[in-house]
GROMACS .gro file of N, CA and C in nm:
model
  462
    1UNK      N    1   9.886  15.126  11.265
    1UNK     CA    2   9.905  14.997  11.295
    1UNK      C    3   9.919  14.909  11.172
    2UNK      N    4   9.990  14.805  11.152
    2UNK     CA    5   9.971  14.747  11.031
    2UNK      C    6   9.861  14.606  11.035
    3UNK      N    7   9.805  14.583  10.931
    3UNK     CA    8   9.705  14.472  10.928
    3UNK      C    9   9.811  14.341  10.947
    4UNK      N   10   9.727  14.231  11.044
    4UNK     CA   11   9.771  14.129  11.046
    4UNK      C   12   9.732  14.019  10.953
    5UNK      N   13   9.813  13.924  10.896
    5UNK     CA   14   9.776  13.866  10.816
    5UNK      C   15   9.723  13.719  10.905
    6UNK      N   16   9.590  13.672  10.902
    6UNK     CA   17   9.561  13.549  10.960
    6UNK      C   18   9.659  13.425  10.953
    7UNK      N   19   9.682  13.371  11.052
    7UNK     CA   20   9.787  13.251  11.048
    7UNK      C   21   9.699  13.133  10.956
    8UNK      N   22   9.793  13.097  10.872
    8UNK     CA   23   9.756  12.987  10.768
    8UNK      C   24   9.754  12.846  10.823
    9UNK      N   25   9.680  12.754  10.848
    9UNK     CA   26   9.732  12.606  10.886
    9UNK      C   27   9.783  12.533  10.761
   10UNK      N   28   9.897  12.416  10.805
   10UNK     CA   29   9.911  12.385  10.697
   10UNK      C   30   9.778  12.262  10.630
   11UNK      N   31   9.810  12.245  10.550
   11UNK     CA   32   9.707  12.139  10.501
   11UNK      C   33   9.756  11.997  10.539
   12UNK      N   34   9.638  11.952  10.569
   12UNK     CA   35   9.636  11.803  10.668
   12UNK      C   36   9.584  11.705  10.563
   13UNK      N   37   9.698  11.607  10.527
   13UNK     CA   38   9.679  11.498  10.433
   13UNK      C   39   9.684  11.343  10.538
   14UNK      N   40   9.568  11.270  10.537
   14UNK     CA   41   9.567  11.144  10.609
   14UNK      C   42   9.602  11.053  10.500
   15UNK      N   43   9.699  10.969  10.521
   15UNK     CA   44   9.757  10.867  10.425
   15UNK      C   45   9.704  10.728  10.488
   16UNK      N   46   9.600  10.683  10.411
   16UNK     CA   47   9.529  10.520  10.469
   16UNK      C   48   9.596  10.415  10.401
   17UNK      N   49   9.668  10.326  10.479
   17UNK     CA   50   9.714  10.201  10.422
   17UNK      C   51   9.641  10.099  10.441
   18UNK      N   52   9.639  10.010  10.383
   18UNK     CA   53   9.605   9.862  10.413
   18UNK      C   54   9.665   9.791  10.483
   19UNK      N   55   9.805   9.808  10.481
   19UNK     CA   56   9.902   9.744  10.547
   19UNK      C   57  10.075   9.783  10.529
   20UNK      N   58  10.129   9.771  10.606
   20UNK     CA   59  10.268   9.817  10.613
   20UNK      C   60  10.371   9.708  10.603
   21UNK      N   61  10.326   9.645  10.474
   21UNK     CA   62  10.429   9.499  10.441
   21UNK      C   63  10.544   9.595  10.350
   22UNK      N   64  10.638   9.517  10.283
   22UNK     CA   65  10.753   9.564  10.210
   22UNK      C   66  10.705   9.604  10.039
   23UNK      N   67  10.555   9.570  10.023
   23UNK     CA   68  10.509   9.585   9.877
   23UNK      C   69  10.548   9.725   9.825
   24UNK      N   70  10.523   9.750   9.696
   24UNK     CA   71  10.563   9.857   9.624
   24UNK      C   72  10.428   9.949   9.663
   25UNK      N   73  10.330   9.922   9.670
   25UNK     CA   74  10.239  10.020   9.709
   25UNK      C   75  10.254  10.098   9.822
   26UNK      N   76  10.298  10.023   9.957
   26UNK     CA   77  10.341  10.077  10.076
   26UNK      C   78  10.455  10.192  10.054
   27UNK      N   79  10.577  10.119   9.979
   27UNK     CA   80  10.675  10.216   9.956
   27UNK      C   81  10.646  10.335   9.885
   28UNK      N   82  10.567  10.327   9.772
   28UNK     CA   83  10.527  10.458   9.701
   28UNK      C   84  10.432  10.558   9.798
   29UNK      N   85  10.367  10.517   9.876
   29UNK     CA   86  10.286  10.592   9.986
   29UNK      C   87  10.353  10.629  10.064
   30UNK      N   88  10.456  10.565  10.135
   30UNK     CA   89  10.558  10.650  10.215
   30UNK      C   90  10.633  10.730  10.180
   31UNK      N   91  10.680  10.723  10.050
   31UNK     CA   92  10.770  10.829   9.960
   31UNK      C   93  10.705  10.958   9.948
   32UNK      N   94  10.567  10.919   9.916
   32UNK     CA   95  10.488  11.048   9.881
   32UNK      C   96  10.452  11.136  10.017
   33UNK      N   97  10.413  11.068  10.117
   33UNK     CA   98  10.388  11.146  10.257
   33UNK      C   99  10.525  11.200  10.288
   34UNK      N  100  10.662  11.110  10.309
   34UNK     CA  101  10.755  11.204  10.333
   34UNK      C  102  10.773  11.340  10.272
   35UNK      N  103  10.772  11.309  10.129
   35UNK     CA  104  10.794  11.421  10.050
   35UNK      C  105  10.678  11.566  10.069
   36UNK      N  106  10.580  11.514  10.090
   36UNK     CA  107  10.470  11.633  10.118
   36UNK      C  108  10.471  11.696  10.273
   37UNK      N  109  10.522  11.604  10.366
   37UNK     CA  110  10.572  11.652  10.480
   37UNK      C  111  10.694  11.742  10.474
   38UNK      N  112  10.784  11.678  10.390
   38UNK     CA  113  10.869  11.775  10.387
   38UNK      C  114  10.845  11.942  10.302
   39UNK      N  115  10.750  11.902  10.243
   39UNK     CA  116  10.706  12.072  10.162
   39UNK      C  117  10.597  12.137  10.279
   40UNK      N  118  10.566  12.063  10.401
   40UNK     CA  119  10.512  12.163  10.498
   40UNK      C  120  10.390  12.111  10.519
   41UNK      N  121  10.335  11.986  10.453
   41UNK     CA  122  10.188  11.945  10.461
   41UNK      C  123  10.209  11.886  10.608
   42UNK      N  124  10.088  11.886  10.679
   42UNK     CA  125  10.061  11.795  10.811
   42UNK      C  126  10.032  11.683  10.789
   43UNK      N  127  10.122  11.563  10.758
   43UNK     CA  128  10.097  11.406  10.718
   43UNK      C  129  10.052  11.321  10.823
   44UNK      N  130  10.000  11.215  10.845
   44UNK     CA  131   9.975  11.159  10.952
   44UNK      C  132   9.943  11.017  10.838
   45UNK      N  133   9.948  10.906  10.904
   45UNK     CA  134   9.946  10.779  10.831
   45UNK      C  135   9.846  10.669  10.921
   46UNK      N  136   9.784  10.581  10.857
   46UNK     CA  137   9.690  10.501  10.943
   46UNK      C  138   9.702  10.382  10.836
   47UNK      N  139   9.754  10.268  10.931
   47UNK     CA  140   9.745  10.128  10.865
   47UNK      C  141   9.641  10.016  10.925
   48UNK      N  142   9.600   9.947  10.844
   48UNK     CA  143   9.466   9.837  10.913
   48UNK      C  144   9.565   9.739  10.952
   49UNK      N  145   9.693   9.738  10.918
   49UNK     CA  146   9.759   9.601  10.943
   49UNK      C  147   9.921   9.659  10.986
   50UNK      N  148   9.984   9.604  11.080
   50UNK     CA  149  10.107   9.651  11.093
   50UNK      C  150  10.208   9.585  11.015
   51UNK      N  151  10.325   9.592  10.990
   51UNK     CA  152  10.441   9.541  10.920
   51UNK      C  153  10.552   9.598  10.926
   52UNK      N  154  10.670   9.564  10.836
   52UNK     CA  155  10.781   9.571  10.875
   52UNK      C  156  10.811   9.736  10.834
   53UNK      N  157  10.737   9.767  10.727
   53UNK     CA  158  10.787   9.932  10.694
   53UNK      C  159  10.719  10.031  10.818
   54UNK      N  160  10.674   9.969  10.929
   54UNK     CA  161  10.628  10.107  11.035
   54UNK      C  162  10.767  10.163  11.093
   55UNK      N  163  10.888  10.084  11.092
   55UNK     CA  164  10.988  10.126  11.165
   55UNK      C  165  11.097  10.237  11.040
   56UNK      N  166  11.033  10.224  10.923
   56UNK     CA  167  11.101  10.310  10.807
   56UNK      C  168  11.013  10.434  10.798
   57UNK      N  169  10.944  10.464  10.892
   57UNK     CA  170  10.882  10.628  10.891
   57UNK      C  171  10.903  10.702  11.013
   58UNK      N  172  10.916  10.830  10.995
   58UNK     CA  173  10.916  10.872  11.126
   58UNK      C  174  10.759  10.999  11.145
   59UNK      N  175  10.687  10.952  11.045
   59UNK     CA  176  10.596  11.033  11.055
   59UNK      C  177  10.481  10.957  11.151
   60UNK      N  178  10.397  11.034  11.215
   60UNK     CA  179  10.274  11.014  11.286
   60UNK      C  180  10.195  10.877  11.226
   61UNK      N  181  10.202  10.741  11.293
   61UNK     CA  182  10.131  10.662  11.230
   61UNK      C  183  10.043  10.567  11.305
   62UNK      N  184   9.914  10.528  11.284
   62UNK     CA  185   9.841  10.458  11.396
   62UNK      C  186   9.815  10.354  11.341
   63UNK      N  187   9.825  10.241  11.417
   63UNK     CA  188   9.783  10.105  11.361
   63UNK      C  189   9.684  10.044  11.456
   64UNK      N  190   9.580   9.983  11.445
   64UNK     CA  191   9.482   9.940  11.548
   64UNK      C  192   9.543   9.797  11.595
   65UNK      N  193   9.548   9.787  11.742
   65UNK     CA  194   9.566   9.673  11.807
   65UNK      C  195   9.531   9.532  11.751
   66UNK      N  196   9.385   9.550  11.728
   66UNK     CA  197   9.337   9.415  11.680
   66UNK      C  198   9.218   9.499  11.530
   67UNK      N  199   9.287   9.481  11.448
   67UNK     CA  200   9.194   9.527  11.330
   67UNK      C  201   9.093   9.434  11.294
   68UNK      N  202   9.061   9.352  11.338
   68UNK     CA  203   8.967   9.247  11.283
   68UNK      C  204   8.828   9.251  11.329
   69UNK      N  205   8.731   9.193  11.266
   69UNK     CA  206   8.599   9.227  11.352
   69UNK      C  207   8.533   9.388  11.320
   70UNK      N  208   8.577   9.434  11.229
   70UNK     CA  209   8.530   9.568  11.245
   70UNK      C  210   8.606   9.666  11.293
   71UNK      N  211   8.673   9.628  11.410
   71UNK     CA  212   8.749   9.718  11.463
   71UNK      C  213   8.851   9.808  11.413
   72UNK      N  214   8.939   9.783  11.305
   72UNK     CA  215   8.998   9.861  11.217
   72UNK      C  216   8.927   9.966  11.179
   73UNK      N  217   8.805   9.934  11.113
   73UNK     CA  218   8.708  10.047  11.066
   73UNK      C  219   8.663  10.147  11.170
   74UNK      N  220   8.644  10.114  11.278
   74UNK     CA  221   8.622  10.213  11.385
   74UNK      C  222   8.727  10.277  11.436
   75UNK      N  223   8.847  10.221  11.455
   75UNK     CA  224   8.966  10.276  11.487
   75UNK      C  225   9.046  10.375  11.361
   76UNK      N  226   8.983  10.355  11.242
   76UNK     CA  227   9.016  10.455  11.137
   76UNK      C  228   8.935  10.602  11.139
   77UNK      N  229   8.822  10.502  11.165
   77UNK     CA  230   8.708  10.624  11.174
   77UNK      C  231   8.750  10.717  11.278
   78UNK      N  232   8.741  10.673  11.412
   78UNK     CA  233   8.797  10.789  11.527
   78UNK      C  234   8.910  10.841  11.502
   79UNK      N  235   9.034  10.797  11.466
   79UNK     CA  236   9.171  10.864  11.413
   79UNK      C  237   9.139  10.952  11.312
   80UNK      N  238   9.044  10.941  11.215
   80UNK     CA  239   9.023  11.054  11.112
   80UNK      C  240   8.929  11.181  11.192
   81UNK      N  241   8.835  11.124  11.261
   81UNK     CA  242   8.770  11.257  11.334
   81UNK      C  243   8.887  11.327  11.455
   82UNK      N  244   8.971  11.264  11.486
   82UNK     CA  245   9.056  11.325  11.581
   82UNK      C  246   9.137  11.422  11.492
   83UNK      N  247   9.203  11.342  11.391
   83UNK     CA  248   9.309  11.431  11.319
   83UNK      C  249   9.240  11.514  11.232
   84UNK      N  250   9.094  11.502  11.152
   84UNK     CA  251   9.026  11.605  11.097
   84UNK      C  252   9.133  11.659  10.949
   85UNK      N  253   9.146  11.578  10.894
   85UNK     CA  254   9.239  11.622  10.764
   85UNK      C  255   9.148  11.676  10.669
   86UNK      N  256   9.234  11.739  10.562
   86UNK     CA  257   9.134  11.824  10.445
   86UNK      C  258   9.149  11.685  10.341
   87UNK      N  259   9.220  11.612  10.332
   87UNK     CA  260   9.239  11.501  10.244
   87UNK      C  261   9.282  11.381  10.319
   88UNK      N  262   9.199  11.275  10.255
   88UNK     CA  263   9.243  11.155  10.259
   88UNK      C  264   9.261  11.074  10.156
   89UNK      N  265   9.393  10.992  10.155
   89UNK     CA  266   9.469  10.954  10.028
   89UNK      C  267   9.471  10.787  10.056
   90UNK      N  268   9.399  10.688   9.998
   90UNK     CA  269   9.388  10.542  10.035
   90UNK      C  270   9.469  10.473   9.924
   91UNK      N  271   9.518  10.379  10.008
   91UNK     CA  272   9.637  10.283   9.923
   91UNK      C  273   9.612  10.145   9.941
   92UNK      N  274   9.580  10.048   9.869
   92UNK     CA  275   9.559   9.917   9.929
   92UNK      C  276   9.393   9.860   9.949
   93UNK      N  277   9.377   9.757   9.923
   93UNK     CA  278   9.259   9.698   9.946
   93UNK      C  279   9.172   9.738  10.037
   94UNK      N  280   9.238   9.735  10.185
   94UNK     CA  281   9.145   9.767  10.317
   94UNK      C  282   9.122   9.921  10.314
   95UNK      N  283   9.231   9.977  10.267
   95UNK     CA  284   9.210  10.128  10.273
   95UNK      C  285   9.142  10.165  10.186
   96UNK      N  286   9.111  10.089  10.049
   96UNK     CA  287   9.023  10.152   9.933
   96UNK      C  288   8.879  10.103   9.996
   97UNK      N  289   8.848  10.026  10.059
   97UNK     CA  290   8.707   9.990  10.103
   97UNK      C  291   8.673  10.068  10.233
   98UNK      N  292   8.735  10.001  10.315
   98UNK     CA  293   8.725  10.101  10.480
   98UNK      C  294   8.751  10.216  10.486
   99UNK      N  295   8.886  10.222  10.454
   99UNK     CA  296   8.943  10.371  10.481
   99UNK      C  297   8.841  10.495  10.417
  100UNK      N  298   8.805  10.426  10.263
  100UNK     CA  299   8.715  10.562  10.216
  100UNK      C  300   8.600  10.563  10.301
  101UNK      N  301   8.532  10.448  10.340
  101UNK     CA  302   8.414  10.469  10.402
  101UNK      C  303   8.446  10.546  10.524
  102UNK      N  304   8.516  10.488  10.604
  102UNK     CA  305   8.536  10.575  10.727
  102UNK      C  306   8.580  10.738  10.717
  103UNK      N  307   8.638  10.782  10.617
  103UNK     CA  308   8.681  10.912  10.573
  103UNK      C  309   8.555  10.977  10.548
  104UNK      N  310   8.455  10.917  10.457
  104UNK     CA  311   8.347  10.963  10.410
  104UNK      C  312   8.243  11.008  10.532
  105UNK      N  313   8.256  10.902  10.634
  105UNK     CA  314   8.155  10.907  10.759
  105UNK      C  315   8.227  11.008  10.858
  106UNK      N  316   8.344  11.028  10.852
  106UNK     CA  317   8.403  11.114  10.922
  106UNK      C  318   8.416  11.270  10.883
  107UNK      N  319   8.349  11.297  10.751
  107UNK     CA  320   8.341  11.429  10.696
  107UNK      C  321   8.451  11.480  10.626
  108UNK      N  322   8.546  11.373  10.596
  108UNK     CA  323   8.691  11.454  10.512
  108UNK      C  324   8.624  11.503  10.408
  109UNK      N  325   8.704  11.647  10.366
  109UNK     CA  326   8.608  11.685  10.245
  109UNK      C  327   8.683  11.644  10.129
  110UNK      N  328   8.768  11.597  10.122
  110UNK     CA  329   8.826  11.540   9.973
  110UNK      C  330   8.909  11.418  10.021
  111UNK      N  331   8.871  11.330   9.903
  111UNK     CA  332   8.929  11.192   9.890
  111UNK      C  333   9.002  11.156   9.781
  112UNK      N  334   9.111  11.092   9.782
  112UNK     CA  335   9.187  11.060   9.662
  112UNK      C  336   9.223  10.913   9.671
  113UNK      N  337   9.234  10.831   9.575
  113UNK     CA  338   9.281  10.705   9.588
  113UNK      C  339   9.402  10.654   9.482
  114UNK      N  340   9.498  10.577   9.540
  114UNK     CA  341   9.602  10.587   9.456
  114UNK      C  342   9.603  10.410   9.422
  115UNK      N  343   9.613  10.375   9.298
  115UNK     CA  344   9.619  10.260   9.271
  115UNK      C  345   9.752  10.220   9.185
  116UNK      N  346   9.803  10.111   9.215
  116UNK     CA  347   9.928  10.072   9.195
  116UNK      C  348   9.918   9.952   9.054
  117UNK      N  349   9.814   9.871   9.088
  117UNK     CA  350   9.736   9.788   9.025
  117UNK      C  351   9.596   9.779   9.023
  118UNK      N  352   9.530   9.709   8.924
  118UNK     CA  353   9.366   9.725   8.973
  118UNK      C  354   9.349   9.581   8.974
  119UNK      N  355   9.273   9.561   9.072
  119UNK     CA  356   9.183   9.488   9.118
  119UNK      C  357   9.045   9.517   9.111
  120UNK      N  358   8.958   9.467   9.156
  120UNK     CA  359   8.797   9.477   9.169
  120UNK      C  360   8.786   9.480   9.320
  121UNK      N  361   8.819   9.585   9.381
  121UNK     CA  362   8.803   9.611   9.511
  121UNK      C  363   8.641   9.588   9.552
  122UNK      N  364   8.622   9.548   9.701
  122UNK     CA  365   8.475   9.475   9.685
  122UNK      C  366   8.364   9.612   9.710
  123UNK      N  367   8.399   9.741   9.762
  123UNK     CA  368   8.343   9.862   9.773
  123UNK      C  369   8.338   9.965   9.678
  124UNK      N  370   8.468   9.940   9.588
  124UNK     CA  371   8.485  10.054   9.491
  124UNK      C  372   8.373  10.086   9.385
  125UNK      N  373   8.288  10.000   9.329
  125UNK     CA  374   8.172  10.052   9.292
  125UNK      C  375   8.076  10.108   9.349
  126UNK      N  376   8.113  10.157   9.449
  126UNK     CA  377   7.988  10.221   9.555
  126UNK      C  378   8.078  10.376   9.569
  127UNK      N  379   8.224  10.343   9.618
  127UNK     CA  380   8.277  10.447   9.709
  127UNK      C  381   8.397  10.518   9.611
  128UNK      N  382   8.402  10.464   9.485
  128UNK     CA  383   8.496  10.516   9.386
  128UNK      C  384   8.445  10.680   9.334
  129UNK      N  385   8.348  10.696   9.335
  129UNK     CA  386   8.252  10.820   9.276
  129UNK      C  387   8.293  10.902   9.383
  130UNK      N  388   8.311  10.882   9.528
  130UNK     CA  389   8.339  11.006   9.623
  130UNK      C  390   8.473  11.062   9.602
  131UNK      N  391   8.570  11.008   9.518
  131UNK     CA  392   8.706  11.048   9.527
  131UNK      C  393   8.710  11.163   9.434
  132UNK      N  394   8.783  11.291   9.479
  132UNK     CA  395   8.810  11.377   9.386
  132UNK      C  396   8.915  11.366   9.292
  133UNK      N  397   8.982  11.275   9.315
  133UNK     CA  398   9.068  11.229   9.210
  133UNK      C  399   9.110  11.080   9.217
  134UNK      N  400   9.150  11.019   9.112
  134UNK     CA  401   9.227  10.870   9.096
  134UNK      C  402   9.349  10.870   9.031
  135UNK      N  403   9.436  10.841   9.115
  135UNK     CA  404   9.578  10.842   9.055
  135UNK      C  405   9.631  10.721   9.063
  136UNK      N  406   9.698  10.698   8.921
  136UNK     CA  407   9.738  10.559   8.890
  136UNK      C  408   9.890  10.593   8.846
  137UNK      N  409   9.963  10.463   8.876
  137UNK     CA  410  10.113  10.480   8.860
  137UNK      C  411  10.159  10.420   8.706
  138UNK      N  412  10.077  10.377   8.648
  138UNK     CA  413  10.082  10.356   8.508
  138UNK      C  414   9.986  10.396   8.399
  139UNK      N  415  10.001  10.398   8.298
  139UNK     CA  416   9.881  10.422   8.175
  139UNK      C  417   9.796  10.297   8.176
  140UNK      N  418   9.863  10.187   8.176
  140UNK     CA  419   9.765  10.060   8.166
  140UNK      C  420   9.674  10.037   8.270
  141UNK      N  421   9.697  10.087   8.390
  141UNK     CA  422   9.637  10.077   8.522
  141UNK      C  423   9.530  10.194   8.507
  142UNK      N  424   9.562  10.308   8.471
  142UNK     CA  425   9.461  10.403   8.449
  142UNK      C  426   9.345  10.382   8.338
  143UNK      N  427   9.396  10.298   8.244
  143UNK     CA  428   9.273  10.267   8.153
  143UNK      C  429   9.191  10.171   8.195
  144UNK      N  430   9.264  10.064   8.266
  144UNK     CA  431   9.177   9.956   8.309
  144UNK      C  432   9.074  10.014   8.429
  145UNK      N  433   9.125  10.108   8.512
  145UNK     CA  434   9.036  10.194   8.634
  145UNK      C  435   8.959  10.246   8.538
  146UNK      N  436   8.946  10.327   8.425
  146UNK     CA  437   8.873  10.402   8.359
  146UNK      C  438   8.740  10.321   8.297
  147UNK      N  439   8.804  10.223   8.210
  147UNK     CA  440   8.713  10.118   8.163
  147UNK      C  441   8.615  10.050   8.267
  148UNK      N  442   8.682  10.006   8.382
  148UNK     CA  443   8.575   9.922   8.450
  148UNK      C  444   8.468  10.010   8.517
  149UNK      N  445   8.521  10.139   8.563
  149UNK     CA  446   8.457  10.233   8.632
  149UNK      C  447   8.339  10.356   8.555
  150UNK      N  448   8.402  10.325   8.465
  150UNK     CA  449   8.321  10.430   8.341
  150UNK      C  450   8.381  10.566   8.370
  151UNK      N  451   8.492  10.587   8.388
  151UNK     CA  452   8.535  10.735   8.425
  151UNK      C  453   8.599  10.789   8.296
  152UNK      N  454   8.631  10.914   8.297
  152UNK     CA  455   8.670  10.977   8.199
  152UNK      C  456   8.847  10.945   8.195
  153UNK      N  457   8.888  10.907   8.085
  153UNK     CA  458   9.034  10.906   8.073
  153UNK      C  459   9.093  11.004   8.096
  154UNK      N  460   9.207  11.055   8.157
  154UNK     CA  461   9.275  11.173   8.167
  154UNK      C  462   9.449  11.121   8.168
   0.00000   0.00000   0.00000
């Protein structure tokens, strides 16, 4: 009898978006999600608000019906607990604040943050240190993020 290899499940990636509008961050996030899914990762999307980009993806995407008054946060937390991703990657203000907090509470082992522009999001000073990596799409954005949050420039 030959030894059997244990079945390896694909890495699960949760892409958490603030909204599904026509903005550049959303487009970059969807392209990344499509590309990683094509490479065999199990990718699912969550967006705190619906928008026109929702129809542009064939990936599983959850959008809370009524995301206000904390319901979006709890919907994200429940989704993360159900999906059980290995990595959560946040894009956009709501995702950076509430998505990161929900991922932490859901026990997601690795968090990543993607910045396209740098604003001072309300919870970044507390939650940015939870991330395994900070990914920026431009050197100037990376320099601002590193300076503002005292991160090593890389």
